[in-house]
Tab-separated table of C-alpha atoms and ligand atoms in Angstrom:
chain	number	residue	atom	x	y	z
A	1141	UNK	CA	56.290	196.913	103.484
A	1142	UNK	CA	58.588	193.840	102.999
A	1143	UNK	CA	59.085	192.816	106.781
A	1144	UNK	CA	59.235	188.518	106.231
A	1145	UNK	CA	55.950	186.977	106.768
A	1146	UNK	CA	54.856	183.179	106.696
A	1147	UNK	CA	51.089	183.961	106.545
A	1148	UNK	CA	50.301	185.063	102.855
A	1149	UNK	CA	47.109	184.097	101.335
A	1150	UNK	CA	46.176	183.568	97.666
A	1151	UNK	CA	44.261	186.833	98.111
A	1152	UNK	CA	46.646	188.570	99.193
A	1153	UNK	CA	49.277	187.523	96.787
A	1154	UNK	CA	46.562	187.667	94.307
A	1155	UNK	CA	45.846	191.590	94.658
A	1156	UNK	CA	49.821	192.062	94.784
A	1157	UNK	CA	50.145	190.644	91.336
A	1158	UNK	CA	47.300	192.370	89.270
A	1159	UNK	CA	48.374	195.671	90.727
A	1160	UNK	CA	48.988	198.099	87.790
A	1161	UNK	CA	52.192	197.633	86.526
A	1162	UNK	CA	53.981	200.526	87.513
A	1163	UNK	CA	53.146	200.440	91.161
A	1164	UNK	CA	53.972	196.443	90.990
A	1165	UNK	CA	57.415	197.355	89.595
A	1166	UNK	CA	58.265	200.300	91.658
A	1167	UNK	CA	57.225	198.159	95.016
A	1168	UNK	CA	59.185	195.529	94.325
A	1169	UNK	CA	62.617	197.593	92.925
A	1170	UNK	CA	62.011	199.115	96.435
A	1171	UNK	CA	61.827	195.975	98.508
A	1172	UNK	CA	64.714	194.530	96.375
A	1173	UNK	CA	67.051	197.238	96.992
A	1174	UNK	CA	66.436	197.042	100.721
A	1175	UNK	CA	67.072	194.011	100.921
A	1176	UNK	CA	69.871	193.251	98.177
A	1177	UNK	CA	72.396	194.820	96.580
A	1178	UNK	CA	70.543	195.665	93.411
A	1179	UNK	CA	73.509	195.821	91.068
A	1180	UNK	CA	74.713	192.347	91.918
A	1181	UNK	CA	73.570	188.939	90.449
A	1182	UNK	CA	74.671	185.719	91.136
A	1183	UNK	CA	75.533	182.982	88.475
A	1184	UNK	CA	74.681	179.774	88.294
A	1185	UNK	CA	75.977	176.771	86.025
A	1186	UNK	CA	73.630	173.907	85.414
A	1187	UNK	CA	75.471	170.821	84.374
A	1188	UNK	CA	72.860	167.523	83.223
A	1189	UNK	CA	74.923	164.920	85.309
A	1190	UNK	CA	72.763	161.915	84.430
A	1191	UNK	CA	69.570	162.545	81.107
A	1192	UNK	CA	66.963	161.175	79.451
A	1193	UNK	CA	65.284	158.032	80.494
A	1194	UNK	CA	63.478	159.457	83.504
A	1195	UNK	CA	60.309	157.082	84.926
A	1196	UNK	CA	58.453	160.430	85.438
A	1197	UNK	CA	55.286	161.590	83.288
A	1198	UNK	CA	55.974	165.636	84.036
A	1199	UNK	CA	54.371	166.714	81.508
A	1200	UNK	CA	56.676	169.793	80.508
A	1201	UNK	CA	60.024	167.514	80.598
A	1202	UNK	CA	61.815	166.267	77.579
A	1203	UNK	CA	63.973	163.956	80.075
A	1204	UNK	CA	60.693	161.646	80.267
A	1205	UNK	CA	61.531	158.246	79.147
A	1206	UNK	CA	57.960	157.686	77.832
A	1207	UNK	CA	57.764	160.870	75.574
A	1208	UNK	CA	59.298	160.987	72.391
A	1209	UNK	CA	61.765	163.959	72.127
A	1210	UNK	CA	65.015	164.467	70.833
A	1211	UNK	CA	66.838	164.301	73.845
A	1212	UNK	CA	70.452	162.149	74.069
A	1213	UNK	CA	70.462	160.329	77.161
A	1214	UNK	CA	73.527	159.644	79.107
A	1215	UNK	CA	74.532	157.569	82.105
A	1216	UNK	CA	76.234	159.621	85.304
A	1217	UNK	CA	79.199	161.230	84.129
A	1218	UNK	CA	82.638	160.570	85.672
A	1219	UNK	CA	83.778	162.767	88.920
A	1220	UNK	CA	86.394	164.163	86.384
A	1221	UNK	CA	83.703	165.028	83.886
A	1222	UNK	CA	82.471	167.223	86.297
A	1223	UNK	CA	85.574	168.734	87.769
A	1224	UNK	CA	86.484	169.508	84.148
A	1225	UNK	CA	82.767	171.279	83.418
A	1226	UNK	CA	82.466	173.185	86.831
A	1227	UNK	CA	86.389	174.785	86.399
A	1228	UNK	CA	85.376	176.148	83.004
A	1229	UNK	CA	81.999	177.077	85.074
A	1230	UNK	CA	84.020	178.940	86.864
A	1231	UNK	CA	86.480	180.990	84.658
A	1232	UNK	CA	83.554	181.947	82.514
A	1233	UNK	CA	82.251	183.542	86.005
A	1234	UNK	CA	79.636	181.380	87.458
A	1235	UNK	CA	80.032	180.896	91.462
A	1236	UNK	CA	77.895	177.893	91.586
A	1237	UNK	CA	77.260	174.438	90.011
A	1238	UNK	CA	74.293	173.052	90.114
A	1239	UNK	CA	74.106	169.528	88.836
A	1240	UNK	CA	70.878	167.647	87.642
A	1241	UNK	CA	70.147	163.999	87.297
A	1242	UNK	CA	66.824	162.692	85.579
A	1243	UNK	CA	65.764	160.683	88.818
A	1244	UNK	CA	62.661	160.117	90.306
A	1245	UNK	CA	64.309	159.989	93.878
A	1246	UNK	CA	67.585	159.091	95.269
A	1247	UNK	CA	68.926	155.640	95.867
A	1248	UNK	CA	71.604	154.866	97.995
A	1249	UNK	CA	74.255	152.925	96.222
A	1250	UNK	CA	77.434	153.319	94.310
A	1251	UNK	CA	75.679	156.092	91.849
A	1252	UNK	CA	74.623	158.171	94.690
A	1253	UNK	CA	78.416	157.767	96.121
A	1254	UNK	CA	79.606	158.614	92.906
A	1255	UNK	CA	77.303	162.067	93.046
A	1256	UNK	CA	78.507	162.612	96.970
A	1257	UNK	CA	82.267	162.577	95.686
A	1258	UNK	CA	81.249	165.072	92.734
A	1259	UNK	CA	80.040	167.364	95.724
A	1260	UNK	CA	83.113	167.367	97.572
A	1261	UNK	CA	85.271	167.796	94.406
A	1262	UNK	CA	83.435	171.050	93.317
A	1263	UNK	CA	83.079	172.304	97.080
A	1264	UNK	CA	87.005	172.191	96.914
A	1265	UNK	CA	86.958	174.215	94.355
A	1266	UNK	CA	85.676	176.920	96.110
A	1267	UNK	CA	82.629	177.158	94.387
A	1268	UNK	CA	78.533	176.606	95.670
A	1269	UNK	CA	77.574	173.320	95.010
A	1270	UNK	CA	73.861	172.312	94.213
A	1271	UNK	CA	72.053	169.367	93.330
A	1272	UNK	CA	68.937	168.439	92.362
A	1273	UNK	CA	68.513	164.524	92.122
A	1274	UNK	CA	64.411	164.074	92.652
A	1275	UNK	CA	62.991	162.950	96.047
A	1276	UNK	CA	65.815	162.862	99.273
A	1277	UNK	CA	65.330	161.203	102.330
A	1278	UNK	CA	66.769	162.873	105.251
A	1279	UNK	CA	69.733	160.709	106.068
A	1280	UNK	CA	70.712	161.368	101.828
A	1281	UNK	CA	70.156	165.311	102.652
A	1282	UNK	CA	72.336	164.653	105.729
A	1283	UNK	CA	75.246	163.003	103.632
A	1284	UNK	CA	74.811	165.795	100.827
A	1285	UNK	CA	75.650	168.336	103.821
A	1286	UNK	CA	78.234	166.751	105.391
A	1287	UNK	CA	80.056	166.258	101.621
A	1288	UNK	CA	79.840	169.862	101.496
A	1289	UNK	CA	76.343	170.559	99.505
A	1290	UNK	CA	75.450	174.034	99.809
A	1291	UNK	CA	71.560	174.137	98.176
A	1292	UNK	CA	69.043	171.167	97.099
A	1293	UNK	CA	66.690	171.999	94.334
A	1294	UNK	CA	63.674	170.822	94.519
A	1295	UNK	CA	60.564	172.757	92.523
A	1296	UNK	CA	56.598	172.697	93.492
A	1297	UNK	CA	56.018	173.529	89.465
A	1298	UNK	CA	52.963	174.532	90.178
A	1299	UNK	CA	50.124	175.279	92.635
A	1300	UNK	CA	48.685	172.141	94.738
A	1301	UNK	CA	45.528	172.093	92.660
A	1302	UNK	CA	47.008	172.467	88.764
A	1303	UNK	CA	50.507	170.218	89.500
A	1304	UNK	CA	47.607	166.862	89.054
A	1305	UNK	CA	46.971	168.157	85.980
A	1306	UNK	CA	50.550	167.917	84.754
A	1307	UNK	CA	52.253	165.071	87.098
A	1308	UNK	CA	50.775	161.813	87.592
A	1309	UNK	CA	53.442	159.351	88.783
A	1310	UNK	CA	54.542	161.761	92.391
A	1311	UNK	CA	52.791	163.751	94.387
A	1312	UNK	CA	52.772	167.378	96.131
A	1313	UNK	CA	53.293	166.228	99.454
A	1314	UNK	CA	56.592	164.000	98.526
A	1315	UNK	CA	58.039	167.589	97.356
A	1316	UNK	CA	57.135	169.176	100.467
A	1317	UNK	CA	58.627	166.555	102.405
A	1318	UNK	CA	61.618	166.510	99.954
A	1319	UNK	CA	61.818	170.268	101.107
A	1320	UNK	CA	61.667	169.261	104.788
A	1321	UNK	CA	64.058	166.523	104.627
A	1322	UNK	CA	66.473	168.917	103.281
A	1323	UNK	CA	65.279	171.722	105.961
A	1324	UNK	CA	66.700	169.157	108.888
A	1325	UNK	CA	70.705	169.847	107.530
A	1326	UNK	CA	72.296	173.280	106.916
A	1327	UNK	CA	71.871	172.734	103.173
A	1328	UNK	CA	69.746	175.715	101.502
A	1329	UNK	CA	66.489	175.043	99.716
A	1330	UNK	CA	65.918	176.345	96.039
A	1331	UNK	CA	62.716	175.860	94.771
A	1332	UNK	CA	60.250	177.159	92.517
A	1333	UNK	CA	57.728	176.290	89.692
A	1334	UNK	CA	57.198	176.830	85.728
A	1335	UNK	CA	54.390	179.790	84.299
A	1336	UNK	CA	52.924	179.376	80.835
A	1337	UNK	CA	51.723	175.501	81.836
A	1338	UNK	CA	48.554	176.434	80.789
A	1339	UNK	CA	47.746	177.364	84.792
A	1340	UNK	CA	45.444	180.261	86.222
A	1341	UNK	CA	47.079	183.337	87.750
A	1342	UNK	CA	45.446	182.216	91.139
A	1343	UNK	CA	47.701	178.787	90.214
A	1344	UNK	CA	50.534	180.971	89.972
A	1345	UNK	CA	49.699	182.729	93.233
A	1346	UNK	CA	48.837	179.109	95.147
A	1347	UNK	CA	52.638	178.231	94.190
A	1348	UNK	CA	53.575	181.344	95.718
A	1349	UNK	CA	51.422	180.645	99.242
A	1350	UNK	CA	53.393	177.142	99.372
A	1351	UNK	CA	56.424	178.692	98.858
A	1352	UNK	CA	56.235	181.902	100.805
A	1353	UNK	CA	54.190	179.643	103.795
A	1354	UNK	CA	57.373	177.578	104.391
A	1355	UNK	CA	59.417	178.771	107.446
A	1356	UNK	CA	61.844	179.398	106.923
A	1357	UNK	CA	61.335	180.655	102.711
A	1358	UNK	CA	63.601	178.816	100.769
A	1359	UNK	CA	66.459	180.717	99.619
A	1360	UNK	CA	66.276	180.294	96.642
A	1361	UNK	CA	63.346	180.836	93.829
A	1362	UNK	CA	63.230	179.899	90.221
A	1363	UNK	CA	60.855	181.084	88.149
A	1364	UNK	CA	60.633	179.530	84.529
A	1365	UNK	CA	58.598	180.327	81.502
A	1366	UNK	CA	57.566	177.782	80.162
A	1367	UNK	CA	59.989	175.823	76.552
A	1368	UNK	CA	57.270	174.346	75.284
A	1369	UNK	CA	59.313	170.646	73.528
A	1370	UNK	CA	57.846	168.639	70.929
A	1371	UNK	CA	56.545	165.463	71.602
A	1372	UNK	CA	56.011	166.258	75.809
A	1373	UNK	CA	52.162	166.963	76.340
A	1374	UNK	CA	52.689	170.956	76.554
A	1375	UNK	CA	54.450	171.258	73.389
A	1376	UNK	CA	51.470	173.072	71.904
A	1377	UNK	CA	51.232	175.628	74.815
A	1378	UNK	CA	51.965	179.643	73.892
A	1379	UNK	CA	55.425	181.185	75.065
A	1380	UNK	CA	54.141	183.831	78.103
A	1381	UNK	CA	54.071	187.452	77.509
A	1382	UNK	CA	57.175	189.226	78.713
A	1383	UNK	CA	54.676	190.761	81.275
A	1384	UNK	CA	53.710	187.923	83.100
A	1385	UNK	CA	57.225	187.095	83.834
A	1386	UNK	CA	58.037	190.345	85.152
A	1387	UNK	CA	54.552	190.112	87.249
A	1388	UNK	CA	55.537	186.915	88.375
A	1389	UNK	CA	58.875	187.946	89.403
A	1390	UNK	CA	58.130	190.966	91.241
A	1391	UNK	CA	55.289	189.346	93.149
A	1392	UNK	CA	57.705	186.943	94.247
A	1393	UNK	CA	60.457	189.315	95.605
A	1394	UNK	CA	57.878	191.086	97.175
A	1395	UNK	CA	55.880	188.215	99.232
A	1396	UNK	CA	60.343	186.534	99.769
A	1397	UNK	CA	62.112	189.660	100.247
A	1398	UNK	CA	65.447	187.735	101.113
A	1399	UNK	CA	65.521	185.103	98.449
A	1400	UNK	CA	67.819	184.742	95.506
A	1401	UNK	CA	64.666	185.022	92.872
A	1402	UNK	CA	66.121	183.295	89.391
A	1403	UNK	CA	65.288	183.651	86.134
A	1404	UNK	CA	65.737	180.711	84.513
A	1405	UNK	CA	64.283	178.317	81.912
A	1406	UNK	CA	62.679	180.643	78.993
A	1407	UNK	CA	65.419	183.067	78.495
A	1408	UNK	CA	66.368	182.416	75.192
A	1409	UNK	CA	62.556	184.219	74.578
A	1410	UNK	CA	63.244	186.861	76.204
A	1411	UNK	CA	64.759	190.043	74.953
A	1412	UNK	CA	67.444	191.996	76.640
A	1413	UNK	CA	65.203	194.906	77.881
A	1414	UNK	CA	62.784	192.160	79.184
A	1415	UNK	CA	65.661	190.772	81.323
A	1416	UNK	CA	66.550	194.075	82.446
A	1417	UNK	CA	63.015	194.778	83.662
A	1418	UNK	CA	62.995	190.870	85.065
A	1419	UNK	CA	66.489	192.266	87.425
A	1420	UNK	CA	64.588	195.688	88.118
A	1421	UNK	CA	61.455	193.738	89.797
A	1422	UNK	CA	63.858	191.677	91.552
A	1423	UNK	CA	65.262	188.963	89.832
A	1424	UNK	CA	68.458	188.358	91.342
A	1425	UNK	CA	70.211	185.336	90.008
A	1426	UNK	CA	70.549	183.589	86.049
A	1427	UNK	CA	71.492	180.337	84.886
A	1428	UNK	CA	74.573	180.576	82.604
A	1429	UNK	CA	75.588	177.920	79.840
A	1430	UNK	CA	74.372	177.436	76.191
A	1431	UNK	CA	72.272	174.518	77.438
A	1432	UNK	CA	69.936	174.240	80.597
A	1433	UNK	CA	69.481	170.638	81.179
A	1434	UNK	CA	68.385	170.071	77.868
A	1435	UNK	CA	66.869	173.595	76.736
A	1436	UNK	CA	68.496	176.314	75.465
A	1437	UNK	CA	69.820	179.203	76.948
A	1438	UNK	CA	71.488	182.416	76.111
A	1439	UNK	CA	75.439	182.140	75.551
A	1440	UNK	CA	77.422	183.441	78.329
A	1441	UNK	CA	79.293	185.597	76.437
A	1442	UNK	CA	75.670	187.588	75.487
A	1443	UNK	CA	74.933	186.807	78.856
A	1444	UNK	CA	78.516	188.788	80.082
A	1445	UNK	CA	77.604	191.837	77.362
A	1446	UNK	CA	74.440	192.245	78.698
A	1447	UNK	CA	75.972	192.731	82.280
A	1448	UNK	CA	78.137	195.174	81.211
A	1449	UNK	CA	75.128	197.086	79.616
A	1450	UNK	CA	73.177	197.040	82.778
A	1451	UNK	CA	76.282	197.569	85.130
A	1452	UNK	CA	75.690	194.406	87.378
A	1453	UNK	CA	78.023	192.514	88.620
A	1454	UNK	CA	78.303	188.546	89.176
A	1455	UNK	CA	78.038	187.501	92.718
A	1456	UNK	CA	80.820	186.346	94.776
A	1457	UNK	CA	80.744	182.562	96.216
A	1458	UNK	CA	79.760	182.054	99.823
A	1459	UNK	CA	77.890	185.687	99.634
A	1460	UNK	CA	75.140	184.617	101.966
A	1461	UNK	CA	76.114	181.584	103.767
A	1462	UNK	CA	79.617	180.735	104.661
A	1463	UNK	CA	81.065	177.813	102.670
A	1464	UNK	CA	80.262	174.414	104.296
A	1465	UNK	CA	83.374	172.153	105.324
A	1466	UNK	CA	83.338	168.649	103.553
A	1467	UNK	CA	83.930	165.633	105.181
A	1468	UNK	CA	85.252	162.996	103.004
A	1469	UNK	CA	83.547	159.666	102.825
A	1470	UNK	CA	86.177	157.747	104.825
A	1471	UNK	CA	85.009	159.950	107.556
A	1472	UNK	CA	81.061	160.190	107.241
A	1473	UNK	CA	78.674	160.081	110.358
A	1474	UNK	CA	76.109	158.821	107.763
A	1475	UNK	CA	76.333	155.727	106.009
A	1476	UNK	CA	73.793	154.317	103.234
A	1477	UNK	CA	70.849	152.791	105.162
A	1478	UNK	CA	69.372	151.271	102.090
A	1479	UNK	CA	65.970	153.258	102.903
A	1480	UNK	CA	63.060	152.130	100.257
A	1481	UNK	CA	60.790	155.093	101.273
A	1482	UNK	CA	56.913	155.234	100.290
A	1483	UNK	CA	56.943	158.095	97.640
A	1484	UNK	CA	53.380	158.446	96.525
A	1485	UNK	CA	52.306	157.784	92.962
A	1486	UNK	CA	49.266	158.997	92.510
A	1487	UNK	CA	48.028	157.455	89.616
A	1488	UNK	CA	45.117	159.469	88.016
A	1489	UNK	CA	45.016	160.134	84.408
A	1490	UNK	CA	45.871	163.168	82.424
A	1491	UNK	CA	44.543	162.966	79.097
A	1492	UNK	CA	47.421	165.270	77.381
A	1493	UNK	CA	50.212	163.112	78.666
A	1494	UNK	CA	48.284	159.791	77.659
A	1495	UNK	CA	48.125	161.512	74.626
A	1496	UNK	CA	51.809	161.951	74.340
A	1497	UNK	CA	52.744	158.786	75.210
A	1498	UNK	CA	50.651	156.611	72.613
A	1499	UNK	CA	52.618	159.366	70.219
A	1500	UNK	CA	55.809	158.219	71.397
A	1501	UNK	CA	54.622	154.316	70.639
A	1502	UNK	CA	53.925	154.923	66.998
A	1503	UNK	CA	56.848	156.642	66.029
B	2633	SF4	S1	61.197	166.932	85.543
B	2633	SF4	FE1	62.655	165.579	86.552
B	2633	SF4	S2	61.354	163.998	87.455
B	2633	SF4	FE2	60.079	165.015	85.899
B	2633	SF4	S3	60.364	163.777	84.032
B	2633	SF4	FE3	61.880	165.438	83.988
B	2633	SF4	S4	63.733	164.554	84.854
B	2633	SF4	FE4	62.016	163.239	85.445
């Protein structure tokens, strides 16, 4: 029942998620707990290192320069910034950072250097590090690893087919090779996609093939719901129904029986008994911190209460992987090459985020 297989088809994954309920929750508590320790999850901190002003059109993001939301944007923060933010990340219980800057890819240069030392400081502190910066070549993922980077986030959003109706300005394959770039250091690959983007269940399922398909599956797996913002081109669309998060979830752990599966974005929605049925289908791993990115998010102390409720436990650093060693930059195999790599922009229109734009111009 949950041996790992690279071979899934929409079908397949299809039939798995419009099971009746009961058997779709019961099937994947019982690939979970074979696979996991089902009373432990592991805590995240995500830390905005660098927002707003982002060249991208995603059409979900409030970090899009060219929508008009009420997002601050800052320039990078300091290494000390960081230090500061991860060490109270990590009294309030969190065992990994992972930081977030409103690029479209990664450019070598002194900002990049700047995010390379902020890896080595929070690897020091004994803590998982994880970034997610846009697009990486492979000689960036290969200086990530070596300063000590233990997972690269990266999400496919969507399926293939729906992400052109929300993205314009990058394509699917850049993300895959993103993924593979990443796949050619000992760095571990988070990714995942957004429901409630106005997509098809089979959309849902295609994201699931992609992800499932990769060998090996990424680690990690994020699954948001969906905060709709006003002034990005979704912020009419209708918060999901409990139910298809817990669908979504459970047809996840069951097709990536070892992979941290996250709950993420779309909390705040989300009652306490939802959550609890989210961790009993498999969810294994939350983002903690008032803020994620630029949404909101349950407060950790709610977030701690609700632990104790359920009996779970937050998940020790270095769990799964042993910690990697950093090498400081004085030492590195891999210096800046400069690289101007061909990231697609794909160009086509998409009425709903034209829409938003103009918006933007006349306020
Ligand atoms: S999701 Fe990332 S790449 Fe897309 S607009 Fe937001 S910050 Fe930019």
């Amino acid at each position: 029942m949950s041996e790992i297989r690279h071979n899934w088809t929409k079908e397949e994954i299809l039939a798995i998620y419009n099971k009746p309920f009961m058997e779709l929750l019961y099937e994947a508590a019982s690939v979970h707990r074979k696979h996991h320790d089902p009373n432990t999850v592991q805590v995240s901190t995500l830390l905005s290192i660098k927002t707003g002003g982002c060249p991208e059109d995603c059409g979900y993001c409030p970090q899009a320069a060219r929508y008009h939301t009420d997002i601050e944007g800052n320039d990078l923060m300091t290494v000390q910034q960081v230090k500061a933010q991860a060490l109270r990340a990590k009294e309030s219980g969190s065992s990994r950072v992972c930081m977030g800057a409103a690029w479209r890819n990664v450019k070598d240069g002194a900002e990049f250097d700047q995010v390379l030392e902020m890896v080595r400081t929070i690897n020091k502190l004994d803590m998982e590090v994880c970034c997610t910066l846009g697009m990486v070549t492979e000689n960036q993922a290969k200086r990530l690893a070596e300063a000590g980077l233990y997972a690269y986030n990266h999400n496919l959003d969507t399926s293939e087919e729906y992400y052109k109706e929300v993205i314009s300005t990058r394509g699917y394959e850049d993300r895959l090779q993103t993924i593979e770039n990443v796949r050619k250091t000992n760095v571990t690959v988070c990714s995942g996609g957004i429901i409630g983007m106005g997509e098809k269940v089979a959309d849902r399922a295609g994201m699931l093939v992609a992800l499932a398909t990769l060998n090996p599956q990424p680690e990690s797996v994020p699954i948001n719901a969906l905060v709709a913002v006003e002034g990005t081109p979704l912020e009419d669309q209708q918060s999901v129904e409990i139910w298809e998060m817990i669908r979504m979830v459970a047809t996840t752990r069951i097709v990536m029986p070892e992979t941290q599966v996250r709950l993420s974005a779309g909390r705040t929605q989300m009652s306490r008994e939802g959550q609890a049925m989210c961790f009993f289908a498999g969810a294994n791993s939350i983002f903690a911190g008032d803020k994620l990115l630029t949404t909101p998010n349950p407060d950790v102390n709610e977030d701690m209460k609700m632990f104790e409720a359920l009996g779970l436990n937050p998940q020790k650093p270095f769990t799964k992987k042993v910690q990697p060693q950093t090498v400081e930059a004085k030492d590195s195999e891999y210096q800046e090459l400069g690289e101007k790599p061909k990231w697609t922009r794909p160009g086509h229109t998409i009425e709903r985020n034209e829409t938003a734009k103009k918006k933007a111009k006349l306020s």
